[in-house]
PDB file of N, CA and C in Angstrom:
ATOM      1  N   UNK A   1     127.040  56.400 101.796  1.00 49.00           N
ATOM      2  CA  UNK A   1     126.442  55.990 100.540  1.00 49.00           C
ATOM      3  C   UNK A   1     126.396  54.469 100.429  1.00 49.00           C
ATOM      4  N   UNK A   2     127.120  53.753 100.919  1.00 53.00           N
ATOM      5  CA  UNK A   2     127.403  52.450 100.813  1.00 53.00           C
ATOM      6  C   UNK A   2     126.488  51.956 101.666  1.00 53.00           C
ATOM      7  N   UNK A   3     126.121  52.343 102.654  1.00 58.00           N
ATOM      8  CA  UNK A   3     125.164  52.109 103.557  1.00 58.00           C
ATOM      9  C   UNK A   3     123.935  52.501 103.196  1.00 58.00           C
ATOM     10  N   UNK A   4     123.575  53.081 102.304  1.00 63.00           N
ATOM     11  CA  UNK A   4     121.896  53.098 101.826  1.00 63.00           C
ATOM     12  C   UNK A   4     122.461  51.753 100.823  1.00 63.00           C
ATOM     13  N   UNK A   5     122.750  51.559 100.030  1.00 63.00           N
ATOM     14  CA  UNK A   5     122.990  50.507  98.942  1.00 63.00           C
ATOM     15  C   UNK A   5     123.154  48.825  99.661  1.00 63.00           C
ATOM     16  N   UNK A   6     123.516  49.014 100.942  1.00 61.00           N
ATOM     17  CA  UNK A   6     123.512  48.132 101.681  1.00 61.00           C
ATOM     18  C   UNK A   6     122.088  47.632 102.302  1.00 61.00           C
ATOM     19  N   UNK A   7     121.374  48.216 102.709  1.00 68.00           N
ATOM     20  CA  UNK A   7     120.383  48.577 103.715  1.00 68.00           C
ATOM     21  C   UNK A   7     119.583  47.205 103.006  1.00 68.00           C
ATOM     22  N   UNK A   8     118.889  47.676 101.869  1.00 73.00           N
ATOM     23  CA  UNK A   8     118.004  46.220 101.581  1.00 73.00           C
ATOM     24  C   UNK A   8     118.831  45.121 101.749  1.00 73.00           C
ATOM     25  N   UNK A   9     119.563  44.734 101.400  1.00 71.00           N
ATOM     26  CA  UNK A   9     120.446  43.257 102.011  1.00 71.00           C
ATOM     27  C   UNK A   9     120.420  43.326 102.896  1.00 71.00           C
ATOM     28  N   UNK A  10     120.561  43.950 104.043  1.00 71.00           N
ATOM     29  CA  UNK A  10     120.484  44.092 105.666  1.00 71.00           C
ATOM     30  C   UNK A  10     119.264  43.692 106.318  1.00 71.00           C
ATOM     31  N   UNK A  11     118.127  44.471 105.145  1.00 74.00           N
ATOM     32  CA  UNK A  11     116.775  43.900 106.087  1.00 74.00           C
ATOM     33  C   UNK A  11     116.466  42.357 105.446  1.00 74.00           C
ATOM     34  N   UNK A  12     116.605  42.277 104.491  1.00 78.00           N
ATOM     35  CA  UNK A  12     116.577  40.674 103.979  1.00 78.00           C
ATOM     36  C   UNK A  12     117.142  39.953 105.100  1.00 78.00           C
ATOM     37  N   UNK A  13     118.547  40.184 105.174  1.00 78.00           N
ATOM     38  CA  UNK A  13     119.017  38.998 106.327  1.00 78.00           C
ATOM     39  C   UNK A  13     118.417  39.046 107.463  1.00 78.00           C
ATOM     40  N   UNK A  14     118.137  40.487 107.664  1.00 76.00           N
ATOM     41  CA  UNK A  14     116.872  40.794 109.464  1.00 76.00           C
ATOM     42  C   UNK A  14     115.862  39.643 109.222  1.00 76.00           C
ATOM     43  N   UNK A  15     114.656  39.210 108.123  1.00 76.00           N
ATOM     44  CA  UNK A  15     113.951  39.273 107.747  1.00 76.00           C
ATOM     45  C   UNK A  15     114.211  37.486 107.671  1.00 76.00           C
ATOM     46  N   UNK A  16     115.416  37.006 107.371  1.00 78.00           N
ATOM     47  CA  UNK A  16     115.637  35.252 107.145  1.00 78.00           C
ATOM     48  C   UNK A  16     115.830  35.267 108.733  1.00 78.00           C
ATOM     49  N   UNK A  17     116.603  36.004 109.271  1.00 81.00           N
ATOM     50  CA  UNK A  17     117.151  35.917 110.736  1.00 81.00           C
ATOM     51  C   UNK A  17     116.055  35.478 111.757  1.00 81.00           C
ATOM     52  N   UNK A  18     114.541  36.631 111.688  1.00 83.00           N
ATOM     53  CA  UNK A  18     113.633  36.418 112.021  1.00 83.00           C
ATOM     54  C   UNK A  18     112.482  35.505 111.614  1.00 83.00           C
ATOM     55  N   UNK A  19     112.809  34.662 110.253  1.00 85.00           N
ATOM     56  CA  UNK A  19     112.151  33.669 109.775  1.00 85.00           C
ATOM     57  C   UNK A  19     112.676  32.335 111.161  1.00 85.00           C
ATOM     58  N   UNK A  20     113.807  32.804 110.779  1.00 85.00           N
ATOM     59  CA  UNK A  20     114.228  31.158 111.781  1.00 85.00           C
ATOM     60  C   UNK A  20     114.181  31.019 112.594  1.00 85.00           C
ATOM     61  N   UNK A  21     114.592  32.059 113.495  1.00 88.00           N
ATOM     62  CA  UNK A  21     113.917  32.332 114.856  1.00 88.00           C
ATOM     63  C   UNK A  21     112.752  32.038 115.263  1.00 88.00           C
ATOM     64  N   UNK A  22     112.017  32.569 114.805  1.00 89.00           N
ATOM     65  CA  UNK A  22     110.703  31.810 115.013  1.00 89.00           C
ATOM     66  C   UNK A  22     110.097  30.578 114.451  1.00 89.00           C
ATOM     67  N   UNK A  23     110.864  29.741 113.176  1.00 91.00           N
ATOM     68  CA  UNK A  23     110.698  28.742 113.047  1.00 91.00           C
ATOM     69  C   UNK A  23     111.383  27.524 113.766  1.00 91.00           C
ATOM     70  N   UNK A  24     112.284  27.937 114.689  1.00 92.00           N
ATOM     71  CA  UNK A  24     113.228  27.674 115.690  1.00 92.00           C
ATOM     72  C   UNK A  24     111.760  27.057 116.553  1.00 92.00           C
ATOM     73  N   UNK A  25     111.292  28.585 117.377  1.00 94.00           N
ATOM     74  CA  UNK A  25     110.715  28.281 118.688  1.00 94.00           C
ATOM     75  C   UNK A  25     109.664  27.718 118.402  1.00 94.00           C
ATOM     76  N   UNK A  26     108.890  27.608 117.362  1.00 95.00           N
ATOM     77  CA  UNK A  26     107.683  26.858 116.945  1.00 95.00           C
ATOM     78  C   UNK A  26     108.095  25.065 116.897  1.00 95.00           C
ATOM     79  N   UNK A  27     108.957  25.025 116.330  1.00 96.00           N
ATOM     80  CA  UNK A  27     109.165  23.419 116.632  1.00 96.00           C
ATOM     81  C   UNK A  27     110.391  23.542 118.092  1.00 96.00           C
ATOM     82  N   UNK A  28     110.662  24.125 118.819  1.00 96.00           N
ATOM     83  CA  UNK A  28     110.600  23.532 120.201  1.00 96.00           C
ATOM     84  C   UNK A  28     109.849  22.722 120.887  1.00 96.00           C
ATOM     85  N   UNK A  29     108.335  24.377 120.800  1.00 96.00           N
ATOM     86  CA  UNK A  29     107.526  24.448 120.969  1.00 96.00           C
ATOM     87  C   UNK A  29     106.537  22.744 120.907  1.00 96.00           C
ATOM     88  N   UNK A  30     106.335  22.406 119.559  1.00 96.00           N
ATOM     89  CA  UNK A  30     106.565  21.077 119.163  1.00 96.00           C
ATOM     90  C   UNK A  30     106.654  20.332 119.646  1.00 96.00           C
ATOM     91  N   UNK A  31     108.014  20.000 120.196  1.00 96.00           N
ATOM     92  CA  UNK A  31     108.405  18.771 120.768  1.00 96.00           C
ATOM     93  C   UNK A  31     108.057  19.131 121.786  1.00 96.00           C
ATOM     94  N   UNK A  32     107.880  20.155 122.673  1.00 96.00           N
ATOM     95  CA  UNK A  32     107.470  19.951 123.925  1.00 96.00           C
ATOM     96  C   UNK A  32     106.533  19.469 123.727  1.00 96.00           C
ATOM     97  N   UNK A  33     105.532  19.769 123.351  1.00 96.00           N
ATOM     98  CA  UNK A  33     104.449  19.402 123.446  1.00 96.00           C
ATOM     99  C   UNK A  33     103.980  17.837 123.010  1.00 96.00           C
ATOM    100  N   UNK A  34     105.121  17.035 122.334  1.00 94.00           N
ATOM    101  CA  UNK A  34     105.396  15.896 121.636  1.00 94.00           C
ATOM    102  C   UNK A  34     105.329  15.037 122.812  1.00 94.00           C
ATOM    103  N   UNK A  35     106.622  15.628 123.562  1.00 95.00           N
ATOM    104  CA  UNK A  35     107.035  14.715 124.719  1.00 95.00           C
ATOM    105  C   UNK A  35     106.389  14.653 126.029  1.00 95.00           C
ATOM    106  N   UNK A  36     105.310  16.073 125.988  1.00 93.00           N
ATOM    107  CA  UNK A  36     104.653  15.689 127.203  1.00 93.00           C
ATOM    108  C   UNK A  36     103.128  15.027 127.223  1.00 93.00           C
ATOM    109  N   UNK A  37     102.882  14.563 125.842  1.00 90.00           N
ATOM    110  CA  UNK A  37     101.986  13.852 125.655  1.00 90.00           C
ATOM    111  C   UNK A  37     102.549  12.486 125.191  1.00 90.00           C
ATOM    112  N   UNK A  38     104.134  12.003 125.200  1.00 90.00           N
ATOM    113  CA  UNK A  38     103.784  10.944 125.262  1.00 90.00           C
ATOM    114  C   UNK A  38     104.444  10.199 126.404  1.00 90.00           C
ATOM    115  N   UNK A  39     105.073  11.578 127.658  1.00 90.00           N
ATOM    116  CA  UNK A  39     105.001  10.809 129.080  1.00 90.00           C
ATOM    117  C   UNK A  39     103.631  10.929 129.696  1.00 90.00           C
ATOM    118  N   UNK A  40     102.312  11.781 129.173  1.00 88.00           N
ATOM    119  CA  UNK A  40     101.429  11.332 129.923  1.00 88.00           C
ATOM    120  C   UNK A  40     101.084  10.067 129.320  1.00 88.00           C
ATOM    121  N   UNK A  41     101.119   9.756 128.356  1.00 87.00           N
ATOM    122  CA  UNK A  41     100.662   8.205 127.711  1.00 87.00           C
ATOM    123  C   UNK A  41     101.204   7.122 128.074  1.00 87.00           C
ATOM    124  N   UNK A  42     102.649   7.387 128.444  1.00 88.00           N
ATOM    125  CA  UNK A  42     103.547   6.164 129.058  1.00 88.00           C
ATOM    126  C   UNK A  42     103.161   6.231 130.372  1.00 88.00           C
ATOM    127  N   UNK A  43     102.544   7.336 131.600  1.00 87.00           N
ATOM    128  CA  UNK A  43     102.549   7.395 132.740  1.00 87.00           C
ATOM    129  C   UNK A  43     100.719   6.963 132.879  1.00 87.00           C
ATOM    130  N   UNK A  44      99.608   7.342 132.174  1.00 83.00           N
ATOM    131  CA  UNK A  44      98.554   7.741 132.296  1.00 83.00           C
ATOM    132  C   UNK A  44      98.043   6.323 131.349  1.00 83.00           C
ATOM    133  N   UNK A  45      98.384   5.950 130.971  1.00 79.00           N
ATOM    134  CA  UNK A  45      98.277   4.425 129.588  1.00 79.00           C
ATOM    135  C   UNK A  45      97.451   4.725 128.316  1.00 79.00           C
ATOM    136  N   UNK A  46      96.185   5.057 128.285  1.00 65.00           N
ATOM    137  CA  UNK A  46      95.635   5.723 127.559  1.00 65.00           C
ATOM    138  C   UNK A  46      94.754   6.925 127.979  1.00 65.00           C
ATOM    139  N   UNK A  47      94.668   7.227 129.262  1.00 60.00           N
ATOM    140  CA  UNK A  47      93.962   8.392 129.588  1.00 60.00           C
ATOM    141  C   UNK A  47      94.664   9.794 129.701  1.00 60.00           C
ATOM    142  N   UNK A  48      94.124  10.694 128.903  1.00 56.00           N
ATOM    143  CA  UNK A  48      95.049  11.531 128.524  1.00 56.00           C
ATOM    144  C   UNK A  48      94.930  12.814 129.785  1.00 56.00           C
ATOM    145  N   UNK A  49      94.605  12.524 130.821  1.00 55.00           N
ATOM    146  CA  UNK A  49      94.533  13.189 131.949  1.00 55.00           C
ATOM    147  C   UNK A  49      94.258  14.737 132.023  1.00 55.00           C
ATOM    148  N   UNK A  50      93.232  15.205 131.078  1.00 56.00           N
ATOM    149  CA  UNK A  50      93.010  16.446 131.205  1.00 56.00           C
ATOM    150  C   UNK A  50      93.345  16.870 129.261  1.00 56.00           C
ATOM    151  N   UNK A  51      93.145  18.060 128.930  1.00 56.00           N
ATOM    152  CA  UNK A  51      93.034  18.737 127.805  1.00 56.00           C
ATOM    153  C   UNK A  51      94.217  18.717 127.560  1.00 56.00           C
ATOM    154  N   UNK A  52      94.694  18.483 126.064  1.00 52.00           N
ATOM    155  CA  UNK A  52      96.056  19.053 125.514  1.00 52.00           C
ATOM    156  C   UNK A  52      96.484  20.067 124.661  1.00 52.00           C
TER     157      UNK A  52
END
C-alpha cells in the first residue's frame, strides 16, 4: 500500500533524474563542440576547414 502512495514521487524523481541527464549530455555535447571549433580557429586562423 505504501508503495502505490509512493509511486508518483518515484516517477517525479525518474522524471528530474532524466531531466538532468540529458541536460547533462546536451551541454557536454556543447563544449565539445565549443572546443573543437576553437582549436580549429587557433590551428586553421580563420578558415573554418570544412562544415560545423
Amino acid at each position: 500500500m505504501l508503495g502505490r502512495l509512493m509511486a508518483p514521487a518515484i516517477d517525479k524523481m525518474a522524471a528530474i533524474d532524466l531531466k538532468n541527464f540529458v541536460r547533462s549530455i546536451t551541454k557536454a555535447e556543447y563544449a565539445i563542440k565549443v572546443t573543437i571549433i576553437n582549436l580549429k580557429q587557433e590551428f586553421f586562423g580563420g578558415f573554418n576547414g570544412g562544415v560545423v
